[in-house]
mmCIF file of C-alpha atoms in Angstrom:
data_model
loop_
_atom_site.group_PDB
_atom_site.id
_atom_site.type_symbol
_atom_site.label_atom_id
_atom_site.label_comp_id
_atom_site.label_asym_id
_atom_site.label_seq_id
_atom_site.Cartn_x
_atom_site.Cartn_y
_atom_site.Cartn_z
ATOM 1 C CA UNK B 141 72.303 28.283 63.089
ATOM 2 C CA UNK B 142 71.685 29.362 66.645
ATOM 3 C CA UNK B 143 74.580 29.179 69.125
ATOM 4 C CA UNK B 144 74.056 27.300 72.385
ATOM 5 C CA UNK B 145 74.543 29.234 75.600
ATOM 6 C CA UNK B 146 75.034 27.869 79.078
ATOM 7 C CA UNK B 147 74.064 28.172 81.813
ATOM 8 C CA UNK B 148 70.567 29.576 81.355
ATOM 9 C CA UNK B 149 70.747 31.485 84.610
ATOM 10 C CA UNK B 150 73.280 32.347 87.299
ATOM 11 C CA UNK B 151 72.814 33.879 90.733
ATOM 12 C CA UNK B 152 75.872 35.413 92.338
ATOM 13 C CA UNK B 153 76.810 37.371 95.419
ATOM 14 C CA UNK B 154 78.724 40.581 94.860
ATOM 15 C CA UNK B 155 82.394 39.811 94.387
ATOM 16 C CA UNK B 156 81.891 36.298 93.029
ATOM 17 C CA UNK B 157 82.950 35.160 89.567
ATOM 18 C CA UNK B 158 80.941 33.683 86.721
ATOM 19 C CA UNK B 159 81.589 32.078 83.362
ATOM 20 C CA UNK B 160 79.100 32.022 80.507
ATOM 21 C CA UNK B 161 79.686 29.724 77.572
ATOM 22 C CA UNK B 162 78.636 29.963 73.936
ATOM 23 C CA UNK B 163 79.193 27.168 71.468
ATOM 24 C CA UNK B 164 78.522 26.323 67.868
ATOM 25 C CA UNK B 165 78.606 23.106 65.900
ATOM 26 C CA UNK B 166 80.759 24.687 63.228
ATOM 27 C CA UNK B 167 83.565 27.220 62.990
ATOM 28 C CA UNK B 168 82.511 30.821 63.311
ATOM 29 C CA UNK B 169 83.728 34.039 61.742
ATOM 30 C CA UNK B 170 83.176 35.937 64.940
ATOM 31 C CA UNK B 171 81.479 35.953 68.317
ATOM 32 C CA UNK B 172 79.839 39.057 69.758
ATOM 33 C CA UNK B 173 78.823 39.516 73.384
ATOM 34 C CA UNK B 174 75.968 41.801 74.440
ATOM 35 C CA UNK B 175 74.344 42.586 77.758
ATOM 36 C CA UNK B 176 70.685 43.507 78.069
ATOM 37 C CA UNK B 177 69.106 45.095 81.105
ATOM 38 C CA UNK B 178 65.403 44.532 81.641
ATOM 39 C CA UNK B 179 63.338 46.639 79.260
ATOM 40 C CA UNK B 180 66.365 48.032 77.447
ATOM 41 C CA UNK B 181 68.210 47.377 74.211
ATOM 42 C CA UNK B 182 71.166 44.993 74.056
ATOM 43 C CA UNK B 183 74.445 46.800 74.623
ATOM 44 C CA UNK B 184 77.604 45.716 72.868
ATOM 45 C CA UNK B 185 80.420 44.366 75.057
ATOM 46 C CA UNK B 186 83.029 42.937 72.695
ATOM 47 C CA UNK B 187 83.799 40.990 69.522
ATOM 48 C CA UNK B 188 86.220 38.115 69.131
ATOM 49 C CA UNK B 189 87.538 37.267 65.727
ATOM 50 C CA UNK B 190 90.585 35.061 65.951
ATOM 51 C CA UNK B 191 91.028 31.551 67.263
ATOM 52 C CA UNK B 192 92.782 31.679 70.616
ATOM 53 C CA UNK B 193 91.907 35.337 71.101
ATOM 54 C CA UNK B 194 91.246 36.776 74.520
ATOM 55 C CA UNK B 195 90.115 40.289 75.217
ATOM 56 C CA UNK B 196 88.343 42.278 77.816
ATOM 57 C CA UNK B 197 87.930 45.480 79.724
ATOM 58 C CA UNK B 198 87.679 46.098 83.434
ATOM 59 C CA UNK B 199 86.625 42.804 85.010
ATOM 60 C CA UNK B 200 84.733 41.418 82.023
ATOM 61 C CA UNK B 201 86.713 39.425 79.493
ATOM 62 C CA UNK B 202 86.144 36.766 76.883
ATOM 63 C CA UNK B 203 87.975 34.080 74.990
ATOM 64 C CA UNK B 204 87.522 32.356 71.652
ATOM 65 C CA UNK B 205 88.914 28.851 71.331
ATOM 66 C CA UNK B 206 91.407 27.771 68.705
ATOM 67 C CA UNK B 207 88.804 25.985 66.606
ATOM 68 C CA UNK B 208 86.558 29.072 66.721
ATOM 69 C CA UNK B 209 83.574 27.059 67.851
ATOM 70 C CA UNK B 210 83.363 28.068 71.465
ATOM 71 C CA UNK B 211 83.584 31.320 73.386
ATOM 72 C CA UNK B 212 83.421 32.058 77.082
ATOM 73 C CA UNK B 213 82.614 35.293 78.880
ATOM 74 C CA UNK B 214 84.296 35.788 82.241
ATOM 75 C CA UNK B 215 82.921 38.121 84.879
ATOM 76 C CA UNK B 216 85.224 38.517 87.849
ATOM 77 C CA UNK B 217 84.513 40.166 91.184
ATOM 78 C CA UNK B 218 80.966 40.793 90.039
ATOM 79 C CA UNK B 219 79.193 44.033 90.811
ATOM 80 C CA UNK B 220 75.477 44.722 91.133
ATOM 81 C CA UNK B 221 75.641 46.546 87.791
ATOM 82 C CA UNK B 222 76.587 43.302 86.041
ATOM 83 C CA UNK B 223 73.052 41.988 86.459
ATOM 84 C CA UNK B 224 71.239 41.434 83.192
ATOM 85 C CA UNK B 225 70.888 38.937 80.410
ATOM 86 C CA UNK B 226 74.015 38.158 78.432
ATOM 87 C CA UNK B 227 73.678 37.140 74.825
ATOM 88 C CA UNK B 228 76.304 35.775 72.547
ATOM 89 C CA UNK B 229 75.804 36.471 68.871
ATOM 90 C CA UNK B 230 77.610 34.518 66.224
ATOM 91 C CA UNK B 231 78.445 35.104 62.593
ATOM 92 C CA UNK B 232 78.900 31.867 60.702
ATOM 93 C CA UNK B 233 78.116 32.891 57.158
ATOM 94 C CA UNK B 234 80.021 35.657 55.476
ATOM 95 C CA UNK B 235 79.633 34.864 51.802
ATOM 96 C CA UNK B 236 76.886 36.548 49.850
ATOM 97 C CA UNK B 237 74.980 37.671 52.928
ATOM 98 C CA UNK B 238 76.351 40.145 55.352
ATOM 99 C CA UNK B 239 77.094 37.513 57.917
ATOM 100 C CA UNK B 240 74.062 38.212 60.024
ATOM 101 C CA UNK B 241 74.343 38.067 63.767
ATOM 102 C CA UNK B 242 72.359 35.208 65.268
ATOM 103 C CA UNK B 243 71.872 35.288 69.032
ATOM 104 C CA UNK B 244 71.821 32.507 71.574
ATOM 105 C CA UNK B 245 68.981 32.222 74.077
ATOM 106 C CA UNK B 246 70.787 34.270 76.677
ATOM 107 C CA UNK B 247 72.073 33.772 80.201
ATOM 108 C CA UNK B 248 70.311 35.645 82.964
ATOM 109 C CA UNK B 249 72.803 36.869 85.546
ATOM 110 C CA UNK B 250 71.586 38.135 88.899
ATOM 111 C CA UNK B 251 74.065 39.681 91.310
ATOM 112 C CA UNK B 252 72.850 40.003 94.893
ATOM 113 C CA UNK B 253 74.364 42.242 97.605
ATOM 114 C CA UNK J 33 77.334 59.735 70.684
ATOM 115 C CA UNK J 34 75.000 59.108 67.715
ATOM 116 C CA UNK J 35 72.256 56.616 68.380
ATOM 117 C CA UNK J 36 69.526 54.633 66.682
ATOM 118 C CA UNK J 37 66.087 55.999 67.513
ATOM 119 C CA UNK J 38 62.814 54.119 67.328
ATOM 120 C CA UNK J 39 59.237 55.304 67.465
ATOM 121 C CA UNK J 40 56.832 54.726 69.013
ATOM 122 C CA UNK J 41 58.186 53.216 72.213
ATOM 123 C CA UNK J 42 54.935 51.326 72.713
ATOM 124 C CA UNK J 43 52.264 50.462 70.158
ATOM 125 C CA UNK J 44 48.984 48.780 70.958
ATOM 126 C CA UNK J 45 46.930 47.446 68.074
ATOM 127 C CA UNK J 46 44.050 45.098 67.431
ATOM 128 C CA UNK J 47 44.511 41.772 65.724
ATOM 129 C CA UNK J 48 44.272 42.119 61.966
ATOM 130 C CA UNK J 49 45.369 45.743 61.900
ATOM 131 C CA UNK J 50 48.428 47.029 60.092
ATOM 132 C CA UNK J 51 51.266 48.587 62.044
ATOM 133 C CA UNK J 52 54.353 50.476 60.983
ATOM 134 C CA UNK J 53 57.337 50.636 63.276
ATOM 135 C CA UNK J 54 59.811 53.378 62.582
ATOM 136 C CA UNK J 55 63.536 53.646 63.020
ATOM 137 C CA UNK J 56 66.116 56.301 62.323
ATOM 138 C CA UNK J 57 69.503 54.586 62.017
ATOM 139 C CA UNK J 58 72.779 56.336 62.694
ATOM 140 C CA UNK J 59 73.313 58.697 59.786
ATOM 141 C CA UNK J 60 76.429 57.272 58.152
ATOM 142 C CA UNK J 61 75.493 53.625 58.662
ATOM 143 C CA UNK J 62 74.793 51.482 55.654
ATOM 144 C CA UNK J 63 73.295 48.250 56.921
ATOM 145 C CA UNK J 64 70.008 48.021 58.762
ATOM 146 C CA UNK J 65 68.342 45.250 60.701
ATOM 147 C CA UNK J 66 65.173 44.356 62.501
ATOM 148 C CA UNK J 67 65.214 41.945 65.426
ATOM 149 C CA UNK J 68 62.343 40.722 67.559
ATOM 150 C CA UNK J 69 62.271 39.678 71.203
ATOM 151 C CA UNK J 70 59.231 37.981 72.672
ATOM 152 C CA UNK J 71 59.020 38.760 76.382
ATOM 153 C CA UNK J 72 61.678 36.899 78.335
ATOM 154 C CA UNK J 73 63.073 35.140 75.293
ATOM 155 C CA UNK J 74 66.039 35.518 72.984
ATOM 156 C CA UNK J 75 66.626 38.243 70.437
ATOM 157 C CA UNK J 76 65.607 36.848 67.024
ATOM 158 C CA UNK J 77 66.855 38.041 63.649
ATOM 159 C CA UNK J 78 64.112 39.124 61.255
ATOM 160 C CA UNK J 79 65.692 40.883 58.298
ATOM 161 C CA UNK J 80 68.737 42.746 57.063
ATOM 162 C CA UNK J 81 68.663 45.556 54.518
ATOM 163 C CA UNK J 82 71.341 47.150 52.389
ATOM 164 C CA UNK J 83 71.334 49.374 49.334
ATOM 165 C CA UNK J 84 67.557 49.648 49.366
ATOM 166 C CA UNK J 85 66.866 45.970 49.275
ATOM 167 C CA UNK J 86 66.561 43.022 51.620
ATOM 168 C CA UNK J 87 69.841 41.168 52.030
ATOM 169 C CA UNK J 88 68.589 38.318 54.109
ATOM 170 C CA UNK J 89 65.482 37.358 56.027
ATOM 171 C CA UNK J 90 64.593 34.715 58.548
ATOM 172 C CA UNK J 91 61.720 32.236 58.529
ATOM 173 C CA UNK J 92 59.815 34.574 60.825
ATOM 174 C CA UNK J 93 59.815 37.294 58.163
ATOM 175 C CA UNK J 94 56.929 36.010 56.067
ATOM 176 C CA UNK J 95 54.655 37.802 53.595
ATOM 177 C CA UNK J 96 53.001 39.729 56.422
ATOM 178 C CA UNK J 97 56.210 41.662 56.996
ATOM 179 C CA UNK J 98 57.852 44.260 54.814
ATOM 180 C CA UNK J 99 60.620 46.794 55.222
ATOM 181 C CA UNK J 100 61.248 50.056 53.519
ATOM 182 C CA UNK J 101 63.614 52.969 53.531
ATOM 183 C CA UNK J 102 61.216 55.625 52.246
ATOM 184 C CA UNK J 103 63.688 58.489 52.487
ATOM 185 C CA UNK J 104 67.316 59.010 53.417
ATOM 186 C CA UNK J 105 66.796 58.656 57.124
ATOM 187 C CA UNK J 106 63.889 56.403 58.095
ATOM 188 C CA UNK J 107 63.788 52.620 58.065
ATOM 189 C CA UNK J 108 60.381 51.055 58.641
ATOM 190 C CA UNK J 109 58.971 47.646 59.465
ATOM 191 C CA UNK J 110 55.374 47.034 58.422
ATOM 192 C CA UNK J 111 53.215 44.198 59.632
ATOM 193 C CA UNK J 112 50.192 43.967 57.372
ATOM 194 C CA UNK J 113 47.736 42.017 59.467
ATOM 195 C CA UNK J 114 48.910 41.603 63.020
ATOM 196 C CA UNK J 115 48.415 38.417 65.002
ATOM 197 C CA UNK J 116 48.499 37.897 68.745
ATOM 198 C CA UNK J 117 51.853 36.128 68.420
ATOM 199 C CA UNK J 118 53.387 39.261 66.872
ATOM 200 C CA UNK J 119 53.372 40.827 70.323
ATOM 201 C CA UNK J 120 57.011 41.431 71.136
ATOM 202 C CA UNK J 121 59.713 44.040 71.448
ATOM 203 C CA UNK J 122 61.033 44.994 68.032
ATOM 204 C CA UNK J 123 64.575 46.301 67.832
ATOM 205 C CA UNK J 124 66.080 48.170 64.933
ATOM 206 C CA UNK J 125 69.848 48.068 64.549
ATOM 207 C CA UNK J 126 72.361 49.601 62.208
ATOM 208 C CA UNK J 127 75.935 48.926 61.240
ATOM 209 C CA UNK J 128 78.727 50.879 59.678
ATOM 210 C CA UNK J 129 80.641 48.514 57.502
ATOM 211 C CA UNK J 130 84.352 48.763 58.098
ATOM 212 C CA UNK J 131 86.088 46.289 55.897
ATOM 213 C CA UNK J 132 84.073 43.276 56.897
ATOM 214 C CA UNK J 133 80.660 43.306 58.451
ATOM 215 C CA UNK J 134 81.306 40.495 60.872
ATOM 216 C CA UNK J 135 83.813 42.477 62.906
ATOM 217 C CA UNK J 136 81.622 45.482 63.634
ATOM 218 C CA UNK J 137 79.172 45.863 66.514
ATOM 219 C CA UNK J 138 75.490 46.379 65.912
ATOM 220 C CA UNK J 139 74.007 49.541 67.354
ATOM 221 C CA UNK J 140 70.536 48.856 68.685
ATOM 222 C CA UNK J 141 67.678 51.259 69.194
ATOM 223 C CA UNK J 142 65.660 51.147 72.427
ATOM 224 C CA UNK J 143 62.928 49.138 70.791
ATOM 225 C CA UNK J 144 59.196 49.373 70.158
ATOM 226 C CA UNK J 145 56.996 47.237 72.356
ATOM 227 C CA UNK J 146 54.162 45.959 70.170
ATOM 228 C CA UNK J 147 51.075 44.649 71.925
ATOM 229 C CA UNK J 148 48.432 42.961 69.783
ATOM 230 C CA UNK J 149 45.055 42.520 71.463
#
């Protein structure tokens, strides 16, 4: 079941903040965040596992709500290098499968000077 | 840092032809995946592979697709009779299971751009 991401696109000036949301209709085992630059492979940012968890590095952080159905990615004081498409990937089925990562449609972030 | 490598980087083929996309996962990884990304769209799960067999596959992965691990290092995706709509970037990914799969990041290769004419 594909997670829903919003917004679809964001345009920022350097130094501005952005929030990208990822939601599911049912509780998740985990949420993964990836960033993809044009023509490149997705690059792993972070995983959230526990309800209420928050984590991050540098000026990019994320949260996972208590019900484990919604995650947000926070980009503060954005830099030009933050430009790219951000995908959330969710694992909602652990059981007999490996809990495959299913990606949302992505949020295209453009940071302008 | 070890990485997933994919070859070729770009493959052009005619409709109806067979193609094989190749991947060398990170050497001590145990789980392997193929994802597809049509230009400008989301990354779509195709198939997962563990212990020399398919673990799970999506609706996209029909009888035209197959995967194989022919030796200890390569992991291949074969499309038997390509269609125009198979044109996409195909990403291979691998995973080292540490306790539970869901808490480990996927390591993606740089992808193979498949163009079907």
